[in-house]
PDB file of C-alpha atoms and ligand atoms in Angstrom:
ATOM      1  CA  MET A   1     -47.057  69.534 -83.693  1.00 73.00           C
ATOM      2  CA  THR A   2     -45.885  69.112 -87.262  1.00 86.00           C
ATOM      3  CA  ASP A   3     -43.501  71.746 -88.587  1.00 95.00           C
ATOM      4  CA  PRO A   4     -45.404  73.868 -91.186  1.00 96.00           C
ATOM      5  CA  LEU A   5     -42.410  73.594 -93.557  1.00 97.00           C
ATOM      6  CA  HIS A   6     -42.646  69.788 -93.455  1.00 98.00           C
ATOM      7  CA  THR A   7     -46.360  69.970 -94.221  1.00 97.00           C
ATOM      8  CA  GLU A   8     -45.649  72.276 -97.163  1.00 98.00           C
ATOM      9  CA  LEU A   9     -42.983  69.886 -98.481  1.00 98.00           C
ATOM     10  CA  LEU A  10     -45.360  66.927 -98.075  1.00 98.00           C
ATOM     11  CA  GLU A  11     -48.139  68.651-100.010  1.00 98.00           C
ATOM     12  CA  ILE A  12     -45.791  69.549-102.870  1.00 98.00           C
ATOM     13  CA  ALA A  13     -44.464  65.952-102.945  1.00 98.00           C
ATOM     14  CA  GLN A  14     -48.007  64.551-102.998  1.00 98.00           C
ATOM     15  CA  GLU A  15     -49.033  66.741-105.910  1.00 98.00           C
ATOM     16  CA  ALA A  16     -45.862  65.973-107.881  1.00 98.00           C
ATOM     17  CA  ALA A  17     -46.159  62.223-107.212  1.00 98.00           C
ATOM     18  CA  ARG A  18     -49.836  62.167-108.175  1.00 98.00           C
ATOM     19  CA  ARG A  19     -49.167  63.939-111.459  1.00 98.00           C
ATOM     20  CA  ALA A  20     -46.098  61.860-112.321  1.00 98.00           C
ATOM     21  CA  GLY A  21     -48.002  58.676-111.462  1.00 98.00           C
ATOM     22  CA  ALA A  22     -50.818  59.676-113.821  1.00 98.00           C
ATOM     23  CA  LEU A  23     -48.319  60.511-116.568  1.00 97.00           C
ATOM     24  CA  LEU A  24     -46.667  57.088-116.244  1.00 97.00           C
ATOM     25  CA  ARG A  25     -49.959  55.201-115.987  1.00 97.00           C
ATOM     26  CA  ASP A  26     -51.726  56.991-118.831  1.00 96.00           C
ATOM     27  CA  GLY A  27     -48.637  57.412-121.018  1.00 94.00           C
ATOM     28  CA  ARG A  28     -47.517  53.782-120.970  1.00 91.00           C
ATOM     29  CA  PRO A  29     -47.862  52.458-124.530  1.00 84.00           C
ATOM     30  CA  ALA A  30     -50.302  49.529-124.513  1.00 81.00           C
ATOM     31  CA  ASP A  31     -47.934  47.495-126.702  1.00 76.00           C
ATOM     32  CA  LEU A  32     -44.900  47.998-124.473  1.00 73.00           C
ATOM     33  CA  ALA A  33     -44.598  44.306-123.632  1.00 62.00           C
ATOM     34  CA  VAL A  34     -45.025  43.370-127.286  1.00 57.00           C
ATOM     35  CA  ALA A  35     -42.484  45.968-128.331  1.00 55.00           C
ATOM     36  CA  ALA A  36     -40.078  44.163-126.022  1.00 51.00           C
ATOM     37  CA  THR A  37     -39.538  41.559-128.697  1.00 51.00           C
ATOM     38  CA  LYS A  38     -39.048  44.138-131.456  1.00 50.00           C
ATOM     39  CA  SER A  39     -37.387  47.504-131.105  1.00 52.00           C
ATOM     40  CA  SER A  40     -35.979  48.835-127.868  1.00 60.00           C
ATOM     41  CA  PRO A  41     -38.536  48.816-125.055  1.00 64.00           C
ATOM     42  CA  ILE A  42     -35.957  50.040-122.579  1.00 65.00           C
ATOM     43  CA  ASP A  43     -35.766  53.308-124.511  1.00 68.00           C
ATOM     44  CA  VAL A  44     -39.520  53.826-124.218  1.00 71.00           C
ATOM     45  CA  VAL A  45     -39.337  53.196-120.478  1.00 77.00           C
ATOM     46  CA  THR A  46     -36.308  55.468-120.148  1.00 83.00           C
ATOM     47  CA  GLU A  47     -38.196  58.227-121.979  1.00 87.00           C
ATOM     48  CA  MET A  48     -41.148  57.873-119.583  1.00 92.00           C
ATOM     49  CA  ASP A  49     -38.763  57.860-116.644  1.00 92.00           C
ATOM     50  CA  ILE A  50     -37.082  61.060-117.774  1.00 93.00           C
ATOM     51  CA  ALA A  51     -40.415  62.736-118.543  1.00 94.00           C
ATOM     52  CA  ALA A  52     -41.732  61.860-115.072  1.00 97.00           C
ATOM     53  CA  GLU A  53     -38.622  63.221-113.337  1.00 97.00           C
ATOM     54  CA  LYS A  54     -38.842  66.401-115.418  1.00 97.00           C
ATOM     55  CA  LEU A  55     -42.477  66.878-114.425  1.00 98.00           C
ATOM     56  CA  ILE A  56     -41.571  66.436-110.751  1.00 98.00           C
ATOM     57  CA  THR A  57     -38.543  68.724-110.713  1.00 98.00           C
ATOM     58  CA  THR A  58     -40.305  71.421-112.767  1.00 98.00           C
ATOM     59  CA  LEU A  59     -43.257  71.478-110.371  1.00 98.00           C
ATOM     60  CA  ILE A  60     -41.019  71.576-107.300  1.00 98.00           C
ATOM     61  CA  ALA A  61     -38.629  74.219-108.698  1.00 98.00           C
ATOM     62  CA  ASP A  62     -41.608  76.390-109.576  1.00 98.00           C
ATOM     63  CA  ARG A  63     -42.828  76.323-105.954  1.00 98.00           C
ATOM     64  CA  ARG A  64     -39.440  76.241-104.217  1.00 98.00           C
ATOM     65  CA  PRO A  65     -36.717  77.620-106.511  1.00 98.00           C
ATOM     66  CA  ASP A  66     -33.917  77.454-103.904  1.00 98.00           C
ATOM     67  CA  ASP A  67     -34.135  73.725-103.094  1.00 98.00           C
ATOM     68  CA  GLY A  68     -31.609  71.077-104.181  1.00 98.00           C
ATOM     69  CA  PHE A  69     -32.250  67.821-106.034  1.00 98.00           C
ATOM     70  CA  LEU A  70     -30.986  64.261-106.256  1.00 98.00           C
ATOM     71  CA  GLY A  71     -32.908  62.333-108.895  1.00 96.00           C
ATOM     72  CA  GLU A  72     -32.177  58.965-110.426  1.00 94.00           C
ATOM     73  CA  GLU A  73     -32.516  60.374-113.928  1.00 90.00           C
ATOM     74  CA  GLY A  74     -29.925  63.076-113.314  1.00 90.00           C
ATOM     75  CA  ALA A  75     -31.550  65.881-111.343  1.00 87.00           C
ATOM     76  CA  SER A  76     -28.826  67.238-109.056  1.00 91.00           C
ATOM     77  CA  GLY A  77     -27.728  70.335-107.217  1.00 91.00           C
ATOM     78  CA  ASP A  78     -27.394  71.450-103.607  1.00 90.00           C
ATOM     79  CA  GLY A  79     -29.685  74.468-103.611  1.00 95.00           C
ATOM     80  CA  THR A  80     -29.414  77.156-100.946  1.00 97.00           C
ATOM     81  CA  SER A  81     -32.485  76.525 -98.749  1.00 97.00           C
ATOM     82  CA  GLY A  82     -31.217  73.465 -96.808  1.00 97.00           C
ATOM     83  CA  VAL A  83     -33.956  71.360 -98.455  1.00 98.00           C
ATOM     84  CA  ARG A  84     -33.077  68.653-100.976  1.00 98.00           C
ATOM     85  CA  TRP A  85     -35.502  66.463-102.904  1.00 98.00           C
ATOM     86  CA  VAL A  86     -34.590  62.816-103.452  1.00 98.00           C
ATOM     87  CA  ILE A  87     -36.557  61.386-106.356  1.00 98.00           C
ATOM     88  CA  ASP A  88     -37.073  58.049-108.063  1.00 98.00           C
ATOM     89  CA  PRO A  89     -39.605  58.929-110.766  1.00 98.00           C
ATOM     90  CA  LEU A  90     -40.268  55.244-111.534  1.00 97.00           C
ATOM     91  CA  ASP A  91     -39.273  52.561-109.051  1.00 97.00           C
ATOM     92  CA  GLY A  92     -40.021  49.108-110.394  1.00 96.00           C
ATOM     93  CA  THR A  93     -38.977  49.711-113.985  1.00 93.00           C
ATOM     94  CA  VAL A  94     -38.992  46.053-114.972  1.00 92.00           C
ATOM     95  CA  ASN A  95     -42.535  45.589-113.630  1.00 94.00           C
ATOM     96  CA  TYR A  96     -43.601  48.694-115.577  1.00 93.00           C
ATOM     97  CA  LEU A  97     -42.048  47.273-118.725  1.00 90.00           C
ATOM     98  CA  TYR A  98     -43.953  43.986-118.334  1.00 90.00           C
ATOM     99  CA  GLY A  99     -47.268  45.551-117.317  1.00 92.00           C
ATOM    100  CA  LEU A 100     -47.052  44.291-113.735  1.00 95.00           C
ATOM    101  CA  PRO A 101     -48.721  46.649-111.232  1.00 97.00           C
ATOM    102  CA  THR A 102     -45.951  46.947-108.635  1.00 98.00           C
ATOM    103  CA  TRP A 103     -44.213  50.200-109.549  1.00 98.00           C
ATOM    104  CA  ALA A 104     -44.193  53.564-107.832  1.00 98.00           C
ATOM    105  CA  VAL A 105     -43.167  57.189-107.842  1.00 98.00           C
ATOM    106  CA  SER A 106     -40.982  57.945-104.818  1.00 98.00           C
ATOM    107  CA  ILE A 107     -40.327  61.505-103.608  1.00 98.00           C
ATOM    108  CA  ALA A 108     -38.626  62.487-100.343  1.00 98.00           C
ATOM    109  CA  ALA A 109     -37.672  65.889 -98.964  1.00 98.00           C
ATOM    110  CA  GLU A 110     -34.591  66.199 -96.760  1.00 98.00           C
ATOM    111  CA  GLN A 111     -33.868  69.111 -94.485  1.00 97.00           C
ATOM    112  CA  ASP A 112     -30.229  69.457 -93.499  1.00 92.00           C
ATOM    113  CA  GLY A 113     -29.634  65.841 -94.522  1.00 93.00           C
ATOM    114  CA  GLU A 114     -32.578  64.264 -92.633  1.00 97.00           C
ATOM    115  CA  THR A 115     -35.662  63.000 -94.441  1.00 98.00           C
ATOM    116  CA  VAL A 116     -38.611  65.038 -93.189  1.00 98.00           C
ATOM    117  CA  ALA A 117     -41.338  64.162 -95.707  1.00 98.00           C
ATOM    118  CA  GLY A 118     -41.892  61.233 -98.059  1.00 98.00           C
ATOM    119  CA  VAL A 119     -44.475  60.113-100.577  1.00 99.00           C
ATOM    120  CA  VAL A 120     -44.755  56.810-102.446  1.00 99.00           C
ATOM    121  CA  GLU A 121     -47.490  56.810-105.090  1.00 98.00           C
ATOM    122  CA  ILE A 122     -48.531  53.374-106.439  1.00 98.00           C
ATOM    123  CA  PRO A 123     -50.887  54.191-109.335  1.00 98.00           C
ATOM    124  CA  MET A 124     -51.877  50.652-110.385  1.00 98.00           C
ATOM    125  CA  ARG A 125     -52.891  49.826-106.823  1.00 98.00           C
ATOM    126  CA  GLY A 126     -54.661  53.164-106.477  1.00 98.00           C
ATOM    127  CA  GLU A 127     -52.666  53.748-103.303  1.00 98.00           C
ATOM    128  CA  SER A 128     -50.595  56.632-102.003  1.00 98.00           C
ATOM    129  CA  TYR A 129     -48.388  56.479 -98.893  1.00 98.00           C
ATOM    130  CA  HIS A 130     -46.975  59.420 -97.004  1.00 98.00           C
ATOM    131  CA  ALA A 131     -45.225  60.485 -93.836  1.00 98.00           C
ATOM    132  CA  VAL A 132     -43.689  63.526 -92.238  1.00 98.00           C
ATOM    133  CA  ARG A 133     -41.096  63.079 -89.520  1.00 98.00           C
ATOM    134  CA  GLY A 134     -42.801  62.620 -86.157  1.00 98.00           C
ATOM    135  CA  GLY A 135     -46.285  62.631 -87.716  1.00 98.00           C
ATOM    136  CA  GLY A 136     -46.970  58.925 -88.301  1.00 98.00           C
ATOM    137  CA  ALA A 137     -47.400  57.160 -91.624  1.00 98.00           C
ATOM    138  CA  TRP A 138     -50.585  57.299 -93.647  1.00 98.00           C
ATOM    139  CA  ALA A 139     -52.136  55.899 -96.790  1.00 98.00           C
ATOM    140  CA  THR A 140     -55.083  56.463 -99.085  1.00 98.00           C
ATOM    141  CA  GLY A 141     -56.440  53.671-101.273  1.00 97.00           C
ATOM    142  CA  ALA A 142     -59.507  51.582-101.914  1.00 93.00           C
ATOM    143  CA  TRP A 143     -60.881  52.357 -98.472  1.00 94.00           C
ATOM    144  CA  GLU A 144     -62.628  55.241 -96.794  1.00 93.00           C
ATOM    145  CA  GLY A 145     -60.410  58.235 -95.974  1.00 94.00           C
ATOM    146  CA  THR A 146     -56.785  58.262 -94.916  1.00 97.00           C
ATOM    147  CA  ARG A 147     -55.628  55.233 -92.935  1.00 97.00           C
ATOM    148  CA  ALA A 148     -52.903  55.312 -90.273  1.00 98.00           C
ATOM    149  CA  LEU A 149     -50.260  52.684 -90.961  1.00 98.00           C
ATOM    150  CA  ALA A 150     -48.802  50.295 -88.415  1.00 98.00           C
ATOM    151  CA  CYS A 151     -46.395  47.460 -89.089  1.00 97.00           C
ATOM    152  CA  ARG A 152     -47.428  43.937 -88.077  1.00 96.00           C
ATOM    153  CA  PRO A 153     -46.901  42.448 -84.627  1.00 97.00           C
ATOM    154  CA  ALA A 154     -43.784  40.289 -84.912  1.00 98.00           C
ATOM    155  CA  PRO A 155     -44.258  36.587 -85.574  1.00 98.00           C
ATOM    156  CA  PRO A 156     -41.462  34.148 -84.739  1.00 98.00           C
ATOM    157  CA  LEU A 157     -38.835  34.478 -87.455  1.00 98.00           C
ATOM    158  CA  ASP A 158     -39.734  31.134 -89.009  1.00 98.00           C
ATOM    159  CA  GLN A 159     -43.214  32.540 -89.656  1.00 98.00           C
ATOM    160  CA  ALA A 160     -42.034  35.870 -91.061  1.00 98.00           C
ATOM    161  CA  LEU A 161     -42.783  36.878 -94.653  1.00 98.00           C
ATOM    162  CA  VAL A 162     -39.771  38.818 -95.883  1.00 98.00           C
ATOM    163  CA  SER A 163     -39.245  40.555 -99.197  1.00 98.00           C
ATOM    164  CA  THR A 164     -35.973  41.251-100.963  1.00 98.00           C
ATOM    165  CA  GLY A 165     -34.601  42.399-104.289  1.00 98.00           C
ATOM    166  CA  PHE A 166     -31.862  41.465-106.694  1.00 96.00           C
ATOM    167  CA  ASN A 167     -29.388  43.918-108.143  1.00 92.00           C
ATOM    168  CA  TYR A 168     -28.894  44.556-111.862  1.00 89.00           C
ATOM    169  CA  VAL A 169     -25.215  43.531-111.629  1.00 91.00           C
ATOM    170  CA  THR A 170     -24.858  39.799-112.294  1.00 92.00           C
ATOM    171  CA  GLU A 171     -22.123  39.104-109.702  1.00 93.00           C
ATOM    172  CA  VAL A 172     -24.121  40.948-107.030  1.00 94.00           C
ATOM    173  CA  ARG A 173     -27.375  39.124-107.815  1.00 94.00           C
ATOM    174  CA  THR A 174     -25.632  35.771-107.782  1.00 96.00           C
ATOM    175  CA  ARG A 175     -24.353  36.519-104.302  1.00 97.00           C
ATOM    176  CA  GLN A 176     -27.809  37.780-103.265  1.00 97.00           C
ATOM    177  CA  ALA A 177     -29.347  34.516-104.462  1.00 98.00           C
ATOM    178  CA  GLU A 178     -26.899  32.596-102.239  1.00 98.00           C
ATOM    179  CA  VAL A 179     -27.953  34.672 -99.227  1.00 98.00           C
ATOM    180  CA  ALA A 180     -31.648  34.207-100.060  1.00 98.00           C
ATOM    181  CA  ALA A 181     -31.104  30.436-100.388  1.00 98.00           C
ATOM    182  CA  ARG A 182     -29.693  30.339 -96.860  1.00 98.00           C
ATOM    183  CA  LEU A 183     -32.500  32.506 -95.490  1.00 98.00           C
ATOM    184  CA  VAL A 184     -35.527  30.881 -97.068  1.00 98.00           C
ATOM    185  CA  PRO A 185     -35.536  27.726 -94.881  1.00 98.00           C
ATOM    186  CA  LEU A 186     -35.477  29.986 -91.799  1.00 98.00           C
ATOM    187  CA  LEU A 187     -38.505  32.111 -92.786  1.00 98.00           C
ATOM    188  CA  ARG A 188     -42.124  31.566 -93.730  1.00 98.00           C
ATOM    189  CA  ASP A 189     -41.241  32.617 -97.262  1.00 98.00           C
ATOM    190  CA  ILE A 190     -39.505  35.197 -99.408  1.00 98.00           C
ATOM    191  CA  ARG A 191     -41.089  37.655-101.876  1.00 98.00           C
ATOM    192  CA  ARG A 192     -39.485  39.590-104.720  1.00 98.00           C
ATOM    193  CA  GLY A 193     -41.930  42.391-105.474  1.00 98.00           C
ATOM    194  CA  GLY A 194     -39.758  44.438-107.836  1.00 97.00           C
ATOM    195  CA  SER A 195     -39.973  47.889-106.247  1.00 98.00           C
ATOM    196  CA  ALA A 196     -37.977  48.799-103.166  1.00 98.00           C
ATOM    197  CA  ALA A 197     -40.272  51.755-102.438  1.00 98.00           C
ATOM    198  CA  VAL A 198     -43.353  49.501-102.521  1.00 99.00           C
ATOM    199  CA  ASP A 199     -41.614  46.873-100.364  1.00 98.00           C
ATOM    200  CA  LEU A 200     -40.920  49.508 -97.702  1.00 99.00           C
ATOM    201  CA  CYS A 201     -44.551  50.677 -97.793  1.00 98.00           C
ATOM    202  CA  ASP A 202     -45.720  47.067 -97.528  1.00 98.00           C
ATOM    203  CA  VAL A 203     -43.679  46.698 -94.335  1.00 98.00           C
ATOM    204  CA  ALA A 204     -45.302  49.930 -93.081  1.00 98.00           C
ATOM    205  CA  ALA A 205     -48.782  48.623 -93.940  1.00 98.00           C
ATOM    206  CA  GLY A 206     -48.268  45.234 -92.283  1.00 98.00           C
ATOM    207  CA  ARG A 207     -48.343  43.348 -95.586  1.00 98.00           C
ATOM    208  CA  LEU A 208     -44.808  42.115 -95.023  1.00 98.00           C
ATOM    209  CA  ASP A 209     -42.950  41.361 -91.802  1.00 98.00           C
ATOM    210  CA  GLY A 210     -39.661  42.555 -93.234  1.00 98.00           C
ATOM    211  CA  TYR A 211     -37.605  43.539 -96.234  1.00 99.00           C
ATOM    212  CA  TYR A 212     -33.913  43.682 -96.982  1.00 98.00           C
ATOM    213  CA  GLU A 213     -31.764  44.445 -99.980  1.00 98.00           C
ATOM    214  CA  ARG A 214     -28.160  45.165-100.881  1.00 98.00           C
ATOM    215  CA  GLY A 215     -27.261  47.810-103.464  1.00 97.00           C
ATOM    216  CA  LEU A 216     -30.040  50.380-103.057  1.00 97.00           C
ATOM    217  CA  HIS A 217     -29.528  54.025-103.916  1.00 97.00           C
ATOM    218  CA  PRO A 218     -30.812  56.973-101.877  1.00 98.00           C
ATOM    219  CA  TRP A 219     -33.731  57.556-104.277  1.00 98.00           C
ATOM    220  CA  ASP A 220     -34.934  53.951-103.908  1.00 98.00           C
ATOM    221  CA  LEU A 221     -35.303  54.165-100.153  1.00 98.00           C
ATOM    222  CA  ALA A 222     -35.535  57.768 -98.885  1.00 98.00           C
ATOM    223  CA  ALA A 223     -39.346  58.102 -98.880  1.00 99.00           C
ATOM    224  CA  GLY A 224     -40.127  54.460 -98.046  1.00 98.00           C
ATOM    225  CA  ASP A 225     -37.660  54.388 -95.157  1.00 98.00           C
ATOM    226  CA  LEU A 226     -39.391  57.338 -93.464  1.00 98.00           C
ATOM    227  CA  ILE A 227     -42.833  55.791 -94.093  1.00 99.00           C
ATOM    228  CA  ALA A 228     -41.717  52.456 -92.615  1.00 98.00           C
ATOM    229  CA  ARG A 229     -40.170  54.110 -89.538  1.00 98.00           C
ATOM    230  CA  GLU A 230     -43.216  56.306 -88.953  1.00 98.00           C
ATOM    231  CA  ALA A 231     -45.353  53.140 -89.064  1.00 98.00           C
ATOM    232  CA  GLY A 232     -43.271  51.700 -86.213  1.00 98.00           C
ATOM    233  CA  ALA A 233     -40.852  49.564 -88.219  1.00 98.00           C
ATOM    234  CA  LEU A 234     -37.152  49.498 -87.447  1.00 98.00           C
ATOM    235  CA  THR A 235     -34.839  50.307 -90.331  1.00 98.00           C
ATOM    236  CA  GLY A 236     -31.088  50.057 -90.615  1.00 98.00           C
ATOM    237  CA  GLY A 237     -28.181  48.522 -92.417  1.00 98.00           C
ATOM    238  CA  ARG A 238     -25.362  46.523 -90.923  1.00 97.00           C
ATOM    239  CA  PRO A 239     -25.488  46.532 -87.094  1.00 97.00           C
ATOM    240  CA  GLY A 240     -25.314  50.106 -85.797  1.00 97.00           C
ATOM    241  CA  GLU A 241     -25.616  51.601 -89.286  1.00 98.00           C
ATOM    242  CA  ARG A 242     -28.347  53.391 -91.167  1.00 97.00           C
ATOM    243  CA  PRO A 243     -29.818  51.961 -94.362  1.00 98.00           C
ATOM    244  CA  SER A 244     -27.257  52.310 -97.118  1.00 97.00           C
ATOM    245  CA  HIS A 245     -26.026  50.996-100.438  1.00 97.00           C
ATOM    246  CA  ALA A 246     -24.310  48.160 -98.549  1.00 97.00           C
ATOM    247  CA  LEU A 247     -27.507  46.942 -96.903  1.00 98.00           C
ATOM    248  CA  THR A 248     -31.021  48.160 -96.197  1.00 98.00           C
ATOM    249  CA  ILE A 249     -33.268  46.351 -93.721  1.00 98.00           C
ATOM    250  CA  ALA A 250     -36.786  47.340 -92.650  1.00 99.00           C
ATOM    251  CA  ALA A 251     -38.879  45.100 -90.423  1.00 98.00           C
ATOM    252  CA  THR A 252     -41.304  45.053 -87.591  1.00 98.00           C
ATOM    253  CA  PRO A 253     -39.555  45.122 -84.176  1.00 98.00           C
ATOM    254  CA  GLY A 254     -38.876  41.535 -83.138  1.00 98.00           C
ATOM    255  CA  VAL A 255     -38.204  40.470 -86.727  1.00 98.00           C
ATOM    256  CA  PHE A 256     -35.676  43.222 -87.438  1.00 98.00           C
ATOM    257  CA  GLU A 257     -33.120  42.092 -84.860  1.00 98.00           C
ATOM    258  CA  PRO A 258     -32.841  38.376 -85.776  1.00 98.00           C
ATOM    259  CA  LEU A 259     -33.008  39.227 -89.482  1.00 98.00           C
ATOM    260  CA  GLN A 260     -30.178  41.741 -89.115  1.00 98.00           C
ATOM    261  CA  ARG A 261     -28.114  39.145 -87.195  1.00 98.00           C
ATOM    262  CA  LEU A 262     -28.620  36.520 -89.889  1.00 98.00           C
ATOM    263  CA  LEU A 263     -27.786  38.963 -92.681  1.00 98.00           C
ATOM    264  CA  GLU A 264     -24.603  39.875 -90.807  1.00 98.00           C
ATOM    265  CA  ASP A 265     -23.717  36.177 -90.366  1.00 98.00           C
ATOM    266  CA  PHE A 266     -24.370  35.548 -94.064  1.00 98.00           C
ATOM    267  CA  GLU A 267     -22.372  38.672 -95.041  1.00 97.00           C
ATOM    268  CA  ALA A 268     -25.297  39.907 -97.098  1.00 97.00           C
ATOM    269  CA  TRP A 269     -23.484  43.139 -97.943  1.00 96.00           C
ATOM    270  CA  ARG A 270     -20.650  41.254 -99.709  1.00 92.00           C
TER     271      ARG A 270
HETATM  272  C1  IPD B   1     -35.080  48.933-108.604  1.00 89.43           C
HETATM  273  C2  IPD B   1     -36.242  48.386-107.807  1.00 89.43           C
HETATM  274  C3  IPD B   1     -35.990  46.944-107.443  1.00 89.43           C
HETATM  275  C4  IPD B   1     -34.696  46.768-106.677  1.00 89.43           C
HETATM  276  C5  IPD B   1     -33.536  47.359-107.444  1.00 89.43           C
HETATM  277  C6  IPD B   1     -33.823  48.831-107.796  1.00 89.43           C
HETATM  278  P1  IPD B   1     -35.617  50.769-110.483  1.00 89.43           P
HETATM  279  O1  IPD B   1     -35.279  50.279-108.949  1.00 89.43           O
HETATM  280  O2  IPD B   1     -36.420  49.113-106.614  1.00 89.43           O
HETATM  281  O3  IPD B   1     -37.008  46.408-106.623  1.00 89.43           O
HETATM  282  O4  IPD B   1     -34.481  45.404-106.463  1.00 89.43           O
HETATM  283  O5  IPD B   1     -32.398  47.290-106.609  1.00 89.43           O
HETATM  284  O6  IPD B   1     -32.741  49.343-108.533  1.00 89.43           O
HETATM  285  O7  IPD B   1     -34.423  50.468-111.326  1.00 89.43           O
HETATM  286  O8  IPD B   1     -36.819  50.024-110.918  1.00 89.43           O
HETATM  287  O9  IPD B   1     -35.835  52.235-110.294  1.00 89.43           O
HETATM  288 CA1   CA B   2     -35.380  52.524-108.024  1.00 89.43          CA
HETATM  289 CA1   CA B   3     -36.069  54.258-111.225  1.00 89.43          CA
END
């Protein structure tokens, strides 16, 4: 049976993510892409980012004043309740800037350091993903009701569709491109979706066989990692480690293991 506290945290996260998603979708200036060639589009995006995080933290603090926060846009504090919220108000910033649909609001709740509830809201797909620990992973979208998520049965690695991402730091992305160049002949293909949270949900939903990336932060992966695991995916970092800044891998069992071995051989964390 699901812990009532986890259900409460999930419902708060869902409401906050829904409202922040609507703010970002409806508040995005139509000329954002055009503005990119003129003034400073990054500032507009940053303003939306900050406004979305503020909306989320205000809603949560109103309901649960003793909880802590870790948000990409600066929300921080330990709180006294043992619950901490890990928030990326806008994951997929570059897609948002260009008017591409793959961006999300990601909200996770940790209890004593373990993620117990997670929500990834993808407004332009009309989809919302959620999980509580031990309760499976679920999504609503352009289908009837709430659908249980299950990752794909594993294909042989050379037929696996695997997504990745590239860091903002030039030296890191150059190195990541080298790793991707070595991987791509060994896989069906590689995708670069532009939102780590969406990538993790796509593994959960069976739209990808796997995903890996170096350089993620806790807010990029906290909610999506729980959703992927609850859908039956394996997640980790370097062998024996949990997903981390060094390396995050999520894949269907059978793809995870060979992918992790290759990434170790290719020193994907370096
Ligand atoms: C980024 C996205 C992207 C990933 C980067 C992240 P942001 O987050 O998740 O897919 O490749 O590593 O930093 O900056 O859009 O919140
Ligand atoms: Ca992010
Ligand atoms: Ca972000």
